[in-house]
Amino acid sequence: MSYPGATAARSLRRLRVGGPRPLSAYGRKISVRFCSSGMTLDNINRAAVDRIIRVDHAGEYGANRIYAGQMAVLGRTSVGPVIQKMWDQEKDHLKKFNELMVAFRVRPTVLMPFWNVMGFALGAGTALLGKAGAMACTVAVEESIAHHYNNQIRTLMEEEPEKYQELLQVIRKFRDEELEHHDIGLEHDAELISLLTQRSPSPARPGLCLTTEALTFQGKCDFKIGHHPKMMPG
């Protein structure tokens, strides 16, 4: 058996027997026992969990590509460290969902090639408009991702929240960090570019609309989009 295959097998074996399995969250590690909350491969709502993990993995992958594009253009400017800090958090998010994809045997979305190309192009394209353009992109995308997280929280709470408490913990933490990115964007002139593009639409606007619509399409069959993310549960 190859090394990656052996690692995946050990992870699944620990999950079945209820052994402690570290959840890597941003800046810390959380030790959990899945069986303490009844969350095993056999007694969860596999359809709901599969959809949640697949949608979130795609969203975090797309966000990583967007920040990569922004850093390619603005990495050496004064806003570079701000973008890098947000990107580092997104890398942690993606790493966690990569682990969950293996643990719960979830297949990635067929839109991965789209996110790879479109995400980077959107990040670079909005960054060419300057700091305000990049931050306007951040605000729009992070708000969409936070909406999905909130609807997923609602879905799991309507199931059996005690059973899904570890997954809820991950989603809530990542949701809060996405909202921090949203607010950072507003603090760095994102609203300014919104006002400008209302009078003179930017060439990046079609890409931004397409990407946020694709995020909605990715999860619309699973989760209903709600109101402002800060008004949601958790």
One Martini backbone bead per residue (centre of mass of N, CA, C, O) as a GRO file, in nm:
protein
  234
    1MET     BB    1   0.097   0.035   0.021
    2SER     BB    2   0.078   0.349   0.008
    3TYR     BB    3   0.128   0.614   0.200
    4PRO     BB    4  -0.145   0.765   0.154
    5GLY     BB    5  -0.315   0.505   0.192
    6ALA     BB    6  -0.227   0.441   0.482
    7THR     BB    7  -0.322   0.708   0.608
    8ALA     BB    8  -0.623   0.681   0.536
    9ALA     BB    9  -0.672   0.411   0.680
   10ARG     BB   10  -0.603   0.508   0.966
   11SER     BB   11  -0.818   0.730   0.982
   12LEU     BB   12  -1.066   0.540   0.946
   13ARG     BB   13  -1.007   0.352   1.185
   14ARG     BB   14  -1.025   0.569   1.408
   15LEU     BB   15  -1.316   0.655   1.346
   16ARG     BB   16  -1.458   0.379   1.406
   17VAL     BB   17  -1.333   0.342   1.713
   18GLY     BB   18  -1.306   0.639   1.855
   19GLY     BB   19  -1.053   0.778   1.840
   20PRO     BB   20  -0.835   1.015   1.864
   21ARG     BB   21  -0.868   1.321   1.656
   22PRO     BB   22  -0.719   1.574   1.511
   23LEU     BB   23  -0.817   1.912   1.476
   24SER     BB   24  -0.725   2.146   1.241
   25ALA     BB   25  -0.693   2.469   1.331
   26TYR     BB   26  -0.648   2.790   1.355
   27GLY     BB   27  -0.371   2.791   1.571
   28ARG     BB   28  -0.482   2.489   1.643
   29LYS     BB   29  -0.573   2.201   1.843
   30ILE     BB   30  -0.830   1.946   1.832
   31SER     BB   31  -0.947   1.703   2.052
   32VAL     BB   32  -1.135   1.417   1.941
   33ARG     BB   33  -1.441   1.211   1.968
   34PHE     BB   34  -1.664   1.093   1.758
   35CYS     BB   35  -1.823   0.890   1.949
   36SER     BB   36  -1.914   1.102   2.165
   37SER     BB   37  -2.132   1.212   1.924
   38GLY     BB   38  -2.196   0.976   1.700
   39MET     BB   39  -1.969   1.030   1.469
   40THR     BB   40  -2.004   0.819   1.200
   41LEU     BB   41  -2.016   0.655   0.900
   42ASP     BB   42  -2.297   0.494   0.979
   43ASN     BB   43  -2.484   0.742   1.152
   44ILE     BB   44  -2.495   0.947   0.934
   45ASN     BB   45  -2.573   1.195   0.704
   46ARG     BB   46  -2.421   1.145   0.419
   47ALA     BB   47  -2.545   1.343   0.219
   48ALA     BB   48  -2.503   1.603   0.386
   49VAL     BB   49  -2.197   1.576   0.442
   50ASP     BB   50  -2.104   1.559   0.152
   51ARG     BB   51  -2.208   1.836   0.062
   52ILE     BB   52  -2.059   2.009   0.262
   53ILE     BB   53  -1.767   1.925   0.197
   54ARG     BB   54  -1.770   1.982  -0.107
   55VAL     BB   55  -1.847   2.282  -0.099
   56ASP     BB   56  -1.620   2.378   0.095
   57HIS     BB   57  -1.382   2.283  -0.067
   58ALA     BB   58  -1.441   2.455  -0.318
   59GLY     BB   59  -1.445   2.733  -0.178
   60GLU     BB   60  -1.153   2.718  -0.059
   61TYR     BB   61  -1.009   2.675  -0.324
   62GLY     BB   62  -1.104   2.934  -0.461
   63ALA     BB   63  -0.990   3.130  -0.248
   64ASN     BB   64  -0.694   3.052  -0.287
   65ARG     BB   65  -0.679   3.142  -0.587
   66ILE     BB   66  -0.750   3.436  -0.541
   67TYR     BB   67  -0.512   3.506  -0.349
   68ALA     BB   68  -0.293   3.427  -0.548
   69GLY     BB   69  -0.366   3.647  -0.757
   70GLN     BB   70  -0.331   3.890  -0.569
   71MET     BB   71  -0.031   3.836  -0.492
   72ALA     BB   72   0.088   3.856  -0.783
   73VAL     BB   73   0.021   4.177  -0.779
   74LEU     BB   74   0.027   4.275  -0.440
   75GLY     BB   75   0.263   4.146  -0.264
   76ARG     BB   76   0.463   4.429  -0.275
   77THR     BB   77   0.268   4.586  -0.122
   78SER     BB   78   0.103   4.721   0.149
   79VAL     BB   79  -0.133   4.487   0.124
   80GLY     BB   80   0.008   4.211   0.125
   81PRO     BB   81  -0.003   4.119   0.431
   82VAL     BB   82  -0.312   4.107   0.443
   83ILE     BB   83  -0.355   3.892   0.226
   84GLN     BB   84  -0.167   3.675   0.348
   85LYS     BB   85  -0.323   3.628   0.610
   86MET     BB   86  -0.582   3.529   0.473
   87TRP     BB   87  -0.451   3.301   0.310
   88ASP     BB   88  -0.349   3.134   0.548
   89GLN     BB   89  -0.632   3.062   0.647
   90GLU     BB   90  -0.727   2.924   0.383
   91LYS     BB   91  -0.519   2.697   0.397
   92ASP     BB   92  -0.635   2.571   0.655
   93HIS     BB   93  -0.912   2.513   0.547
   94LEU     BB   94  -0.827   2.327   0.314
   95LYS     BB   95  -0.679   2.118   0.482
   96LYS     BB   96  -0.924   2.023   0.644
   97PHE     BB   97  -1.101   1.936   0.393
   98ASN     BB   98  -0.904   1.728   0.294
   99GLU     BB   99  -0.932   1.547   0.543
  100LEU     BB  100  -1.245   1.507   0.523
  101MET     BB  101  -1.251   1.376   0.246
  102VAL     BB  102  -1.105   1.120   0.343
  103ALA     BB  103  -1.266   1.036   0.601
  104PHE     BB  104  -1.560   1.054   0.418
  105ARG     BB  105  -1.536   0.984   0.119
  106VAL     BB  106  -1.517   1.246  -0.073
  107ARG     BB  107  -1.590   1.392  -0.364
  108PRO     BB  108  -1.503   1.612  -0.574
  109THR     BB  109  -1.573   1.851  -0.768
  110VAL     BB  110  -1.608   1.919  -1.116
  111LEU     BB  111  -1.513   2.240  -1.068
  112MET     BB  112  -1.204   2.257  -1.017
  113PRO     BB  113  -1.092   2.374  -1.285
  114PHE     BB  114  -1.249   2.636  -1.261
  115TRP     BB  115  -1.128   2.739  -0.992
  116ASN     BB  116  -0.835   2.747  -1.080
  117VAL     BB  117  -0.869   2.961  -1.308
  118MET     BB  118  -1.088   3.168  -1.210
  119GLY     BB  119  -0.968   3.244  -0.939
  120PHE     BB  120  -0.701   3.365  -1.035
  121ALA     BB  121  -0.819   3.567  -1.241
  122LEU     BB  122  -0.988   3.724  -1.036
  123GLY     BB  123  -0.765   3.810  -0.845
  124ALA     BB  124  -0.588   3.956  -1.057
  125GLY     BB  125  -0.801   4.140  -1.188
  126THR     BB  126  -0.881   4.301  -0.927
  127ALA     BB  127  -0.586   4.387  -0.852
  128LEU     BB  128  -0.545   4.578  -1.104
  129LEU     BB  129  -0.736   4.798  -0.952
  130GLY     BB  130  -0.633   4.744  -0.672
  131LYS     BB  131  -0.707   4.738  -0.349
  132ALA     BB  132  -1.015   4.784  -0.381
  133GLY     BB  133  -1.067   4.553  -0.580
  134ALA     BB  134  -0.969   4.319  -0.404
  135MET     BB  135  -1.164   4.379  -0.161
  136ALA     BB  136  -1.429   4.351  -0.314
  137CYS     BB  137  -1.387   4.055  -0.375
  138THR     BB  138  -1.365   3.956  -0.085
  139VAL     BB  139  -1.644   4.042   0.013
  140ALA     BB  140  -1.817   3.877  -0.190
  141VAL     BB  141  -1.698   3.590  -0.140
  142GLU     BB  142  -1.715   3.573   0.174
  143GLU     BB  143  -2.020   3.609   0.190
  144SER     BB  144  -2.094   3.354   0.033
  145ILE     BB  145  -1.952   3.150   0.217
  146ALA     BB  146  -2.100   3.229   0.480
  147HIS     BB  147  -2.377   3.147   0.384
  148HIS     BB  148  -2.316   2.847   0.359
  149TYR     BB  149  -2.234   2.798   0.650
  150ASN     BB  150  -2.505   2.882   0.779
  151ASN     BB  151  -2.680   2.666   0.635
  152GLN     BB  152  -2.523   2.427   0.751
  153ILE     BB  153  -2.579   2.478   1.044
  154ARG     BB  154  -2.883   2.448   1.020
  155THR     BB  155  -2.890   2.160   0.914
  156LEU     BB  156  -2.743   2.027   1.163
  157MET     BB  157  -2.938   2.138   1.382
  158GLU     BB  158  -3.189   1.975   1.256
  159GLU     BB  159  -3.078   1.724   1.331
  160GLU     BB  160  -2.793   1.643   1.538
  161PRO     BB  161  -2.591   1.843   1.711
  162GLU     BB  162  -2.434   1.638   1.892
  163LYS     BB  163  -2.325   1.461   1.656
  164TYR     BB  164  -2.200   1.743   1.496
  165GLN     BB  165  -2.006   1.919   1.677
  166GLU     BB  166  -1.730   1.909   1.529
  167LEU     BB  167  -1.826   2.021   1.257
  168LEU     BB  168  -1.951   2.278   1.372
  169GLN     BB  169  -1.688   2.394   1.484
  170VAL     BB  170  -1.548   2.431   1.215
  171ILE     BB  171  -1.760   2.604   1.066
  172ARG     BB  172  -1.776   2.839   1.267
  173LYS     BB  173  -1.480   2.922   1.258
  174PHE     BB  174  -1.465   2.975   0.950
  175ARG     BB  175  -1.695   3.176   0.935
  176ASP     BB  176  -1.562   3.391   1.117
  177GLU     BB  177  -1.312   3.432   0.930
  178GLU     BB  178  -1.468   3.525   0.681
  179LEU     BB  179  -1.589   3.777   0.823
  180GLU     BB  180  -1.319   3.910   0.873
  181HIS     BB  181  -1.248   3.946   0.576
  182HIS     BB  182  -1.490   4.115   0.507
  183ASP     BB  183  -1.414   4.351   0.704
  184ILE     BB  184  -1.135   4.410   0.590
  185GLY     BB  185  -1.233   4.500   0.315
  186LEU     BB  186  -1.395   4.746   0.420
  187GLU     BB  187  -1.135   4.881   0.557
  188HIS     BB  188  -1.002   4.865   0.236
  189ASP     BB  189  -1.204   5.016   0.017
  190ALA     BB  190  -1.439   4.845  -0.112
  191GLU     BB  191  -1.667   5.065  -0.140
  192LEU     BB  192  -1.529   5.243  -0.349
  193ILE     BB  193  -1.543   5.046  -0.594
  194SER     BB  194  -1.851   5.024  -0.593
  195LEU     BB  195  -1.907   5.319  -0.668
  196LEU     BB  196  -1.745   5.327  -0.933
  197THR     BB  197  -1.889   5.077  -1.084
  198GLN     BB  198  -2.170   5.211  -1.105
  199ARG     BB  199  -2.060   5.422  -1.325
  200SER     BB  200  -1.796   5.224  -1.411
  201PRO     BB  201  -1.760   4.935  -1.523
  202SER     BB  202  -1.562   4.677  -1.470
  203PRO     BB  203  -1.384   4.409  -1.610
  204ALA     BB  204  -1.427   4.227  -1.336
  205ARG     BB  205  -1.734   4.193  -1.288
  206PRO     BB  206  -1.810   3.935  -1.447
  207GLY     BB  207  -1.626   3.747  -1.278
  208LEU     BB  208  -1.754   3.799  -1.004
  209CYS     BB  209  -2.039   3.710  -1.076
  210LEU     BB  210  -1.968   3.423  -1.171
  211THR     BB  211  -1.842   3.323  -0.903
  212THR     BB  212  -2.083   3.374  -0.710
  213GLU     BB  213  -2.279   3.201  -0.877
  214ALA     BB  214  -2.116   2.937  -0.853
  215LEU     BB  215  -2.138   2.914  -0.550
  216THR     BB  216  -2.443   2.891  -0.552
  217PHE     BB  217  -2.464   2.645  -0.741
  218GLN     BB  218  -2.299   2.446  -0.566
  219GLY     BB  219  -2.536   2.482  -0.313
  220LYS     BB  220  -2.849   2.511  -0.400
  221CYS     BB  221  -2.937   2.201  -0.368
  222ASP     BB  222  -2.867   2.212  -0.039
  223PHE     BB  223  -2.880   2.539   0.014
  224LYS     BB  224  -3.033   2.812   0.136
  225ILE     BB  225  -3.024   3.134   0.086
  226GLY     BB  226  -2.992   3.401   0.291
  227HIS     BB  227  -2.891   3.641   0.472
  228HIS     BB  228  -2.697   3.796   0.645
  229PRO     BB  229  -2.439   3.634   0.800
  230LYS     BB  230  -2.473   3.776   1.092
  231MET     BB  231  -2.786   3.654   1.117
  232MET     BB  232  -2.690   3.381   1.185
  233PRO     BB  233  -2.616   3.102   1.326
  234GLY     BB  234  -2.360   3.049   1.593
   0.00000   0.00000   0.00000
